[in-house]
XYZ file of C-alpha atoms in Angstrom:
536
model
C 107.096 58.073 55.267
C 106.997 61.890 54.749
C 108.408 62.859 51.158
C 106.962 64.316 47.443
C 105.075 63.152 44.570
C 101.456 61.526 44.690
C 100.352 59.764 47.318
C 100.839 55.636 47.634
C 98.382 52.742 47.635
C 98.290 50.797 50.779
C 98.921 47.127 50.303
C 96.658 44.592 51.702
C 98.743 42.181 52.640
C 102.033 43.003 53.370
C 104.113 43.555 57.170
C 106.955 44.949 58.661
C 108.296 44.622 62.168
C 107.785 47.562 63.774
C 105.241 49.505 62.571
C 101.506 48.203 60.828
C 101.189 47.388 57.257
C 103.413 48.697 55.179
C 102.832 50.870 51.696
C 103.301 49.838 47.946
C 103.747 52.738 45.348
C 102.011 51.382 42.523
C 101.850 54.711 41.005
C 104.146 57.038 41.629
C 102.948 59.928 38.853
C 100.719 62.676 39.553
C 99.019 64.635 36.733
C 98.569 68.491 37.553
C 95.157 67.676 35.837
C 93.898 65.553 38.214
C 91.328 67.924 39.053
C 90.592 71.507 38.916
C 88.124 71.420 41.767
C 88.987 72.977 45.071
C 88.362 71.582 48.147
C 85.705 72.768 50.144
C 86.597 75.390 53.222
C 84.891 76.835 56.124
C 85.397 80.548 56.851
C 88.115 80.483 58.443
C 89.690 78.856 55.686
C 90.703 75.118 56.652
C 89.399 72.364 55.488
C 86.050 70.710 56.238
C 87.858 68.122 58.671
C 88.067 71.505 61.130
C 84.271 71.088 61.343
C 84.064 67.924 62.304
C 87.772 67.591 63.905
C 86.532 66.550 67.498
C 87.865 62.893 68.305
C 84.733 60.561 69.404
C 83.491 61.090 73.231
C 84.245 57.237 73.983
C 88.230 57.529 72.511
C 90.986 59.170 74.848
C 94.751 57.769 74.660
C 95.711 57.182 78.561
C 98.412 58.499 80.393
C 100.754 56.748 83.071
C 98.089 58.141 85.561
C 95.369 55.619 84.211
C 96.567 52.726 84.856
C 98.445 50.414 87.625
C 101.949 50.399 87.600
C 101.584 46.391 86.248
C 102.855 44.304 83.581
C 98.921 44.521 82.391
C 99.303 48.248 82.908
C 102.192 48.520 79.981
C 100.042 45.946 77.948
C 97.143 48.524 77.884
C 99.397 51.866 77.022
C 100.964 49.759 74.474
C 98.020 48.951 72.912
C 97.378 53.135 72.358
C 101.046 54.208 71.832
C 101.688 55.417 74.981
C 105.014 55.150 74.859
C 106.448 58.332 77.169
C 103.933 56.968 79.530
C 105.541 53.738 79.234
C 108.860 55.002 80.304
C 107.479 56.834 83.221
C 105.784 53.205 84.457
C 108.660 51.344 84.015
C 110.966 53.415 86.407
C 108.237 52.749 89.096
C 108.149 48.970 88.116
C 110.958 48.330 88.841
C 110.383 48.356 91.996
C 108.485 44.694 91.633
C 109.472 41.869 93.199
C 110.729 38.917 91.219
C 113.749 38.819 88.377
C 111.399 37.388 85.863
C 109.047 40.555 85.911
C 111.895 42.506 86.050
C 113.135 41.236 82.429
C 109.700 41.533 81.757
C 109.684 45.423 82.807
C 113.106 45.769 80.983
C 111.663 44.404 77.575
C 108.514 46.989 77.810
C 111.032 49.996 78.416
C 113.238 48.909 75.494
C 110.064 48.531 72.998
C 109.176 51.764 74.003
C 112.498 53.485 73.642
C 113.140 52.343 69.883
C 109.285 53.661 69.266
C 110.349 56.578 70.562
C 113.477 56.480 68.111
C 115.701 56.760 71.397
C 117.652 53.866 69.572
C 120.712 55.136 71.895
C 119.234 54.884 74.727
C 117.855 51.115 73.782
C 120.870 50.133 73.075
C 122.468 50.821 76.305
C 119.536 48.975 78.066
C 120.118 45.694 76.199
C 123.830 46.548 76.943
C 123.345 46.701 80.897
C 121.448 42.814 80.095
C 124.803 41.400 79.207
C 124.822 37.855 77.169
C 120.964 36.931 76.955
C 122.384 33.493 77.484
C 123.945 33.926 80.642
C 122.829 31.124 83.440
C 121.760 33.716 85.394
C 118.477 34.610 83.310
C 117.598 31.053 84.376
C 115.600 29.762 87.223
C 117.549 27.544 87.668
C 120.204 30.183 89.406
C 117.096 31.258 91.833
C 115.839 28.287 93.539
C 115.135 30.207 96.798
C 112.747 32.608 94.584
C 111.656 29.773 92.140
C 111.471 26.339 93.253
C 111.256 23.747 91.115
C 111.113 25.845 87.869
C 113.456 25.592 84.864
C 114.463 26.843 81.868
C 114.736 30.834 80.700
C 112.789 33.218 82.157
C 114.186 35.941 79.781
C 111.114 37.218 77.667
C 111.517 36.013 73.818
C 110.720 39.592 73.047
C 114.463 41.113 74.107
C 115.959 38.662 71.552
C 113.899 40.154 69.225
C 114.257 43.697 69.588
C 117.841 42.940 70.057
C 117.981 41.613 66.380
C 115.754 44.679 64.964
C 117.726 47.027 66.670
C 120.953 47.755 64.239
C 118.487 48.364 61.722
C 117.103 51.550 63.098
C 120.371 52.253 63.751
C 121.578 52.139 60.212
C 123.105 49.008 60.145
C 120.315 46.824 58.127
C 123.289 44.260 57.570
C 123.700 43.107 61.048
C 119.993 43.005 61.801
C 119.295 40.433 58.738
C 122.628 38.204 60.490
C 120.682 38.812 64.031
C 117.097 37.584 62.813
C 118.984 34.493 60.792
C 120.618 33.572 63.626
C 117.580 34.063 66.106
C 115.305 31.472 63.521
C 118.126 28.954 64.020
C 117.460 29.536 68.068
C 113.995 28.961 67.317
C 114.506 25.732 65.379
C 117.262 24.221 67.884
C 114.499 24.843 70.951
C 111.619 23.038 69.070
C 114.137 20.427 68.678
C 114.848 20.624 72.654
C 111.062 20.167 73.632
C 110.598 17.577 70.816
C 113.047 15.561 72.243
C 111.750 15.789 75.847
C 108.213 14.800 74.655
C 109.689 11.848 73.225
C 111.542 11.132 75.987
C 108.493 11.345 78.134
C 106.080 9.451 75.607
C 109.125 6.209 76.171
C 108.901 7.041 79.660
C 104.820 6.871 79.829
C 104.844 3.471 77.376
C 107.675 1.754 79.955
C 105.308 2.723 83.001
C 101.902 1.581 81.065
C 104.127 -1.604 80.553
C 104.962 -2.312 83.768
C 101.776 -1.291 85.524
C 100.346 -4.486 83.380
C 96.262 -5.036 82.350
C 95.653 -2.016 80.806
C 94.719 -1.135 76.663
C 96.828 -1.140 74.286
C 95.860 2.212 73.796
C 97.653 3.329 76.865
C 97.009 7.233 75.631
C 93.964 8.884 77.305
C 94.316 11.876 75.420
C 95.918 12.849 72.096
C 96.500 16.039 71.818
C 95.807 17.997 68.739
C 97.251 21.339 68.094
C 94.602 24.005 66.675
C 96.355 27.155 65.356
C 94.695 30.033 65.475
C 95.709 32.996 63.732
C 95.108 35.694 65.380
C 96.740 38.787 64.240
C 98.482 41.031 66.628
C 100.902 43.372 65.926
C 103.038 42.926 69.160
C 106.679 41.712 69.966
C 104.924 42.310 73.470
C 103.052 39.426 73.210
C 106.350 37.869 73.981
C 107.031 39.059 77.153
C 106.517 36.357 79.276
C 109.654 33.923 79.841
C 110.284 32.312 76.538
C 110.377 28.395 78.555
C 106.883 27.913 79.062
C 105.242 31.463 80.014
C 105.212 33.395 76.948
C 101.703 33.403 76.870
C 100.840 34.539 80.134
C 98.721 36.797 80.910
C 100.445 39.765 81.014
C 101.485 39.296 77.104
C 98.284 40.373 75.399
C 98.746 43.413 74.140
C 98.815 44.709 69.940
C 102.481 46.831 69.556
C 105.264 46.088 66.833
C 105.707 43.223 65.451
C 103.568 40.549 63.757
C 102.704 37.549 65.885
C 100.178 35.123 66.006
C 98.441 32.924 69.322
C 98.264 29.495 69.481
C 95.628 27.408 70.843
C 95.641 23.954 72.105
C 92.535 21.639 71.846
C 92.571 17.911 73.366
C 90.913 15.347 71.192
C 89.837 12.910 74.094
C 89.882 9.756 73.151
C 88.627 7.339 75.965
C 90.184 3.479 76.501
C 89.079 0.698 78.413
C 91.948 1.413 80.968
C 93.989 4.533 81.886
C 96.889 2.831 83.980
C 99.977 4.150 83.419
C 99.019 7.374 82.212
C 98.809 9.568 85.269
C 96.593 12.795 84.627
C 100.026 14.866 85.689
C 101.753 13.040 82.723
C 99.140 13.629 80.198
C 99.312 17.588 81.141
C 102.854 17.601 81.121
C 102.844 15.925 77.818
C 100.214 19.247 77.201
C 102.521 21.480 78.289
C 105.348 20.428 76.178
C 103.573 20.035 72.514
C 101.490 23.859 73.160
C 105.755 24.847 73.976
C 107.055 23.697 70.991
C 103.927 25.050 68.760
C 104.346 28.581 70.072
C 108.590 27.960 68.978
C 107.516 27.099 65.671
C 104.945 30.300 65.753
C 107.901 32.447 66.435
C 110.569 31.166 64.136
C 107.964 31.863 61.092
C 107.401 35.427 62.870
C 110.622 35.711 62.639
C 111.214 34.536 59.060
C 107.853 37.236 58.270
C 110.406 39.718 59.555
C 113.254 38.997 57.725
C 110.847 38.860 54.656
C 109.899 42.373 55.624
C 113.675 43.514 56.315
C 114.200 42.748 52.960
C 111.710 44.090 50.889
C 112.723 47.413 52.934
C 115.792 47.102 51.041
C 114.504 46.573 47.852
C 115.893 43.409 48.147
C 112.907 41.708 45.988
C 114.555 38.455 44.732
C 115.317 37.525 47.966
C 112.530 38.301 50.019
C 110.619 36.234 47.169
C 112.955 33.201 48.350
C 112.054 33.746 51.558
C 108.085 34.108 50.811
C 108.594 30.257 48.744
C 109.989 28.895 51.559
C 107.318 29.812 54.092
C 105.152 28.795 51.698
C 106.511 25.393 51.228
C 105.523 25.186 55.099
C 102.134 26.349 54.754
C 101.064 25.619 51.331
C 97.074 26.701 52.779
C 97.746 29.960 54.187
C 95.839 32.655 52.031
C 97.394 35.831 53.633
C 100.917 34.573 52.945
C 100.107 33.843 49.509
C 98.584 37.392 49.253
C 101.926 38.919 50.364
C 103.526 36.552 47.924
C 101.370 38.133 45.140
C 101.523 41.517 46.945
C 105.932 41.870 46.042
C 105.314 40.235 42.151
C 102.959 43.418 42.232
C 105.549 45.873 43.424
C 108.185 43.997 41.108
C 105.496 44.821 38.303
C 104.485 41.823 37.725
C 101.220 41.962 37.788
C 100.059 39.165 35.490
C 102.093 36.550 38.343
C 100.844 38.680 41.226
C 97.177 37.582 39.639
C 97.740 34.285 39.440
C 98.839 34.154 43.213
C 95.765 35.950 43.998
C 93.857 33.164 42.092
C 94.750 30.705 44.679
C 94.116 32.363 47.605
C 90.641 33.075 45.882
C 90.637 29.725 45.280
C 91.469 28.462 48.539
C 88.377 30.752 49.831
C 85.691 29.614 48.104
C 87.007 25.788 48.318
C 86.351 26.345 52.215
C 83.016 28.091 51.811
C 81.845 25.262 49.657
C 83.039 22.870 52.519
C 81.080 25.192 54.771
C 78.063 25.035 53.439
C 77.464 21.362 52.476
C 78.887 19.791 55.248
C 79.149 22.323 58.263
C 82.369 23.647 59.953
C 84.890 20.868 60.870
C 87.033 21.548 63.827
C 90.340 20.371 61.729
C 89.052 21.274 58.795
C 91.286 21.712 55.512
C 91.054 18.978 52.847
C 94.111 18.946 50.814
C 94.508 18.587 46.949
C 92.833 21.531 45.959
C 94.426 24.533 44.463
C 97.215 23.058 42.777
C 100.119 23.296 44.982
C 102.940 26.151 45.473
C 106.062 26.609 46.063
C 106.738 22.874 45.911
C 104.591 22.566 48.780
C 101.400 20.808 47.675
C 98.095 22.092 47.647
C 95.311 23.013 50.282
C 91.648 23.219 50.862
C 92.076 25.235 54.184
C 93.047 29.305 54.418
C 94.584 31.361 57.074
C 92.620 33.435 59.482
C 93.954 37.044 58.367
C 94.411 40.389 60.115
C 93.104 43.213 58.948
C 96.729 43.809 57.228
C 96.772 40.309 56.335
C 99.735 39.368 58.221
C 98.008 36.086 59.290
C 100.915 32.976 59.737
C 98.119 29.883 60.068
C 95.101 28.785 60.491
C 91.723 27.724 58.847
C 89.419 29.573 57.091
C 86.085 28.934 59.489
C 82.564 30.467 59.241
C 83.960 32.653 62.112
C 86.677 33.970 59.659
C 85.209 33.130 56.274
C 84.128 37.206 55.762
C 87.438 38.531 56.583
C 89.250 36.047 54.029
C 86.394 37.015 50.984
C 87.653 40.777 51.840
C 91.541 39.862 51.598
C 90.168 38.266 47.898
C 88.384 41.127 46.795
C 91.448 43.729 48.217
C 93.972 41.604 45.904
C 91.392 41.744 42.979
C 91.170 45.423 43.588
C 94.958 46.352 43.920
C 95.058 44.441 40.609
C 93.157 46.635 39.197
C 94.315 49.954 40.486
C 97.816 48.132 39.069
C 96.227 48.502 35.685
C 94.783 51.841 35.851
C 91.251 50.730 36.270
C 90.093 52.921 38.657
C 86.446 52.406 38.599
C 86.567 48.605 39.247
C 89.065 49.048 41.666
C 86.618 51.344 43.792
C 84.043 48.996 43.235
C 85.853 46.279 45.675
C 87.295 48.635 47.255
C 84.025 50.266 48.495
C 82.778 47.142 49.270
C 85.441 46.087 51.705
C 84.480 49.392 53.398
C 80.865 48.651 53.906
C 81.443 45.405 55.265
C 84.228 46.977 57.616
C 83.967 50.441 57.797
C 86.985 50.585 60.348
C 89.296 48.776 57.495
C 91.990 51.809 56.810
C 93.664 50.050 54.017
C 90.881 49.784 51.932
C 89.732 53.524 53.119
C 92.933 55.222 51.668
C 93.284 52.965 48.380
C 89.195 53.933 47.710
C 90.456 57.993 48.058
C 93.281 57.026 45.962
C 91.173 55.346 42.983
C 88.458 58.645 43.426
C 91.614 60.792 43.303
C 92.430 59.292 39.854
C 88.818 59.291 38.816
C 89.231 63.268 39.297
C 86.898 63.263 42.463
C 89.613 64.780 44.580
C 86.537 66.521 47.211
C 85.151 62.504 48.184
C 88.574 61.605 48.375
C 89.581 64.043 50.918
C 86.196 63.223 52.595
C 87.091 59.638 52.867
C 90.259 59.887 54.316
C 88.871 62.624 57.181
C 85.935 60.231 57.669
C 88.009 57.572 58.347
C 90.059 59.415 60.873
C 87.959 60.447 62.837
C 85.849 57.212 62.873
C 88.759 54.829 63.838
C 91.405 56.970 65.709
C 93.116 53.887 66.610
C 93.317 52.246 63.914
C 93.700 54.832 60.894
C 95.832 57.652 62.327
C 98.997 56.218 60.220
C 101.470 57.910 58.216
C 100.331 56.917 54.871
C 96.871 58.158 55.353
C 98.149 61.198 56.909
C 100.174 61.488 53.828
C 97.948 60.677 51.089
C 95.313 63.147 52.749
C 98.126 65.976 53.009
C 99.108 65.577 49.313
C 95.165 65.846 48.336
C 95.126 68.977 50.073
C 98.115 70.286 48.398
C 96.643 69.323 44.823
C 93.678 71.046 45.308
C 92.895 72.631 48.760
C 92.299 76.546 48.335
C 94.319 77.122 51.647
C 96.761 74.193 52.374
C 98.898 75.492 55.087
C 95.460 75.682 57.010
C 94.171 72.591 56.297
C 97.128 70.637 56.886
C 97.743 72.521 60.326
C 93.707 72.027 61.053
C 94.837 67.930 60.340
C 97.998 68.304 62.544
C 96.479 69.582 65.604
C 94.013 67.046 65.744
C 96.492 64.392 65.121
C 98.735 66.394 68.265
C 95.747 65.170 70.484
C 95.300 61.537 69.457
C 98.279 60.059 67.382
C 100.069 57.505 69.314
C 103.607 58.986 70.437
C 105.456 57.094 67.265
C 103.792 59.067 65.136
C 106.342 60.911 62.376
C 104.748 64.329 62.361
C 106.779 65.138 58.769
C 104.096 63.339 56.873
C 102.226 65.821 57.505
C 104.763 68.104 55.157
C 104.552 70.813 57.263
C-alpha cells in the first residue's frame, strides 16, 4: 500500500480476500498548506510515539514455542500473524496421524506461504495435491482409517486459496475464472445435499406411513436455520473437510478471507405421536440442512471475493453487477448495502452512494423500532419496509456487521443493534468527508470512536478529517494512540501510511520519527506486514 501523495480514507464497509478492509482514496490532493505546525519531538528528536512506544504488558505475538504442535495450535498463530511460526509447526505436524488432518496441516502451510508472499513456494504445495477431485481425498478410499464416513475430507479452504492464488502471482485473469468456477461448485453441492434431504424427508413420510396410528404431523422437529453473521476474516475457518466438518473445532481462527458462521436452531414442535420419525432421522435430517447452509455461506463468500477481485482492478461496473446480484439474495443485509454505497462513492457518485446509505439507515432504525415495542424476536425481520433493491424486495431485518462491515447475513438484534447504528453513522460520515465537510465528518467519526475505541477505521478517517481541518499534531496523536491501544487490530498498512505521510508534512525530524514507528512495528506487526508503507 506504500506509495506518494496524501494519505487515504479507510472505507467502512468494504473487503478483500486476503488482507482486512480495504482503502478508498476519496481525496487524493494534499495542500502544502495544510498546516505550518510541527509536530511535537522529544530530545532526541523522534516523535512523541517514542515516549510512549512500549506495546501493552498483556499483548505479545507467540512463537512456534507457545503453542502445541495442533490444528488448534495453527488456529491461535493465525489469529496473530504468525506465519514463519506457522511453517515451522507444520513440518512437525505432519507427523499426525490421519489423511484428513494432514490436508488440514497442508491448507495451514499454504495460507501461510502466500502471507508470506512465498507465492512459489505455494504453488508447488497445491502442485504436490494433484486434482483436488481425485477419489483419493475421499473417505471413501480409507475405510480401514474411516469407517462408515463419506464424502470429501479435503478442507474447502485449499479450493480457495487455489483460486486466489494466480492473482498474487500476476495473473488476476485466471483467479476471477477460478473463483467463478469454484461458486458453481458451491451451487452444484447445495444442490447434492438438497436432494438427499429430500430424498430422506420421502423416505421418513413412507416409514411414518407404514408404521400406521401416528399424526399427521409425522415431523417432531422442524428445523429452522438462524444465520448468524459473525465476521471473521479467515479462509481458515474452512479447514475442516468441506462434507460435513468444516466447522469443527479446529476451524476457528480470524486470517484472510471474509467468512461468516452459521448457526442452527430447532423450532420443536411437539405431535400427538412421534412414530416413524426416529430421533437418528431427525438429526440426520439436522445434519444435512446446517450442510447445505454453510454451502450457501461459502458460495456468497466467494461471490464477496470476486466482488473484491474486481474492484482491485478498477473494474467498477462489474463489481457493481456483482454487488446487485448479492443483493437480490439478501435484500436485508445492511453491510452489503454499505459496500454497495461504499464503490458509487469511489465511482464519485456520491449523491447514489447516499441514497444506499439511506436504506441501510433505514433498515436500522426499522429494527430498533421493532425492538423496542415488541421485544427481540428470534426470526425477526418483517419485510416491506425500505423499499426494495436490486429487484430484490424490501426488508425490515439488517445484517450483523464486522467491524469492517463485511457481514453476509443475519438480523439486526439488541445484541448487534450498536454495531449496525455505527456502520450508519461511518457511511454518513464518509459522505461527508466525500464533500469536504470535515467538521461533520469528525463529528460521527469521533463518535464511533467513543463507543469503540478499538474501531481502526474510524481512528484513521477522524486523523484524516483533523488533518484537513489543519490540526495535523491530534492527528498524529490519534493514529499513535490507536496503535498502541489495539496492536492487533490497528497495526495495518494504511494507518501506518497515513501516520508516515503526517510525519512527513509536518514532523521537524521525519527520518526519526518514522524509524521510532518502524521499530515498534518490528516487534509487534504480524509477519505480512509490508514494511514500505512505512516509506523508509
Amino acid at each position: 500500500m506504500a506509495g506518494t501523495g496524501a494519505p487515504s480514507a479507510t472505507s467502512s464497509g468494504t473487503t478483500t480476500t486476503a488482507t482486512t478492509a480495504t482503502t478508498t482514496s476519496i481525496s487524493t490532493t494534499s495542500s502544502t498548506t495544510t498546516t505550518t505546525t510541527a509536530i511535537s519531538t522529544s530530545s532526541s528528536g523522534s516523535s512523541a510515539f517514542a515516549s510512549r512506544s512500549s506495546p501493552p504488558v498483556a499483548f505479545r505475538r507467540m512463537s512456534s514455542l507457545d503453542v502445541k504442535t495442533s490444528l488448534d495450535g495453527l488456529a491461535v498463530l493465525a489469529r496473530q500473524g504468525s506465519w514463519r511460526a506457522i511453517v515451522d509447526k507444520v513440518v512437525e505436524g505432519y507427523k499426525l496421524a490421519g489423511l484428513a488432518q494432514q490436508l488440514a496441516l497442508r491448507g495451514y502451510h499454504v495460507l501461510a506461504l502466500m502471507k508470506l508472499r512465498m507465492y512459489g513456494a505455494a504453488a508447488e504445495e497445491l502442485t504436490l495435491l494433484g486434482n483436488l477431485d481425485s477419489p483419493q481425498y475421499r473417505y471413501e478410499a480409507h475405510p480401514g482409517m474411516y469407517p462408515g464416513r463419506k464424502g470429501s475430507m479435503l478442507p474447502f479452504a485449499l479450493r480457495w486459496l487455489a483460486a486466489e492464488l494466480p492473482h498474487r502471482m500476476g495473473n488476476a485473469a485466471l483467479t476471477v475464472e477460478r473463483l467463478c468456477a469454484l461458486q458453481a461448485y458451491c451451487t452444484a453441492k447445495m444442490k447434492e445435499v438438497q436432494g438427499r434431504i429430500a430424498a430422506d424427508r420421502q423416505e421418513a413420510q413412507e416409514r411414518a406411513a407404514h408404521a400406521g396410528g401416528g399424526s399427521s404431523s409425522s415431523s417432531s422437529s422442524r428445523m429452522s436455520m438462524s444465520k448468524s453473521a459473525v465476521t471473521t476474516q479467515g479462509v481458515a475457518d474452512e479447514m475442516g473437510p468441506e462434507d460435513g466438518e468444516g466447522m469443527s473445532s479446529h476451524a476457528k481462527l480470524a486470517t484472510a478471507m471474509t467468512t461468516t458462521t452459521t448457526t442452527t436452531s430447532t423450532s420443536t414442535t411437539t405431535s400427538t405421536s412421534t412414530k416413524g420419525t426416529p430421533s437418528a432421522a431427525a438429526a440426520s435430517l439436522s445434519s444435512q440442512e446446517a450442510l447445505v447452509a454453510c454451502w450457501a455461506r461459502r458460495r456468497q463468500a466467494v461471490r464477496h471475493s470476486l466482488v473484491s477481485h474486481h474492484l482491485a482492478q478498477r473494474d467498477y461496473p462489474t463489481a457493481l453487477q456483482w454487488l446487485q446480484r448479492l443483493l437480490r439474495y439478501e435484500p436485508s443485509n445492511a453491510a452489503l448495502l454499505s459496500r454497495y454505497g461504499l464503490v458509487r462513492l469511489q465511482l464519485g457518485d456520491v449523491e447514489g452512494a447516499n441514497a444506499a446509505f439511506g436504506l441501510v439507515e433505514k433498515m436500522v432504525v426499522h429494527r430498533e423500532v421493532e425492538l423496542e415495542s415488541e421485544g427481540e424476536r428470534g426470526g425477526g425481520g418483517g419485510e416491506g419496509e425500505g423499499g426494495g433493491w436490486g429487484g430484490g424486495g424490501g426488508g425490515g431485518g439488517g445484517a450483523g456487521v464486522g467491524r469492517d462491515g463485511s457481514g453476509l447475513t443475519g438480523q439486526v438484534t439488541a445484541a448487534n443493534l450498536g454495531e449496525m447504528k455505527r456502520l450508519v453513522r461511518l457511511n454518513k460520515a464518509l459522505v461527508h468527508f466525500a464533500r469536504k465537510e470535515y467538521g461533520q465528518a469528525l463529528q460521527l467519526f469521533t463518535a464511533v470512536t467513543k463507543e469503540d475505541p478499538t474501531n481502526p477505521i474510524a481512528a484513521n478517517n477522524k486523523a484524516l478529517c483533523l488533518m484537513y481541518g489543519r490540526d495535523l499534531a491530534t492527528a498524529v496523536r490519534v493514529l499513535e494512540d490507536q496503535l498502541q491501544a489495539s496492536p492487533l487490530t490497528a497495526v495495518d498498512e494504511t494507518v501506518v501510511l497515513n501516520l508516515c505521510s503526517m510525519y512527513e508534512l509536518a514532523a521537524s525530524d521525519t527520518l526519526n520519527a518514522k524509524s521510532t514507528l518502524s521499530n515498534w512495528l518490528t516487534r509487534l506487526a504480524p509477519d505480512d506486514f509490508d514494511f514500505a508503507c512505512t516509506r523508509l
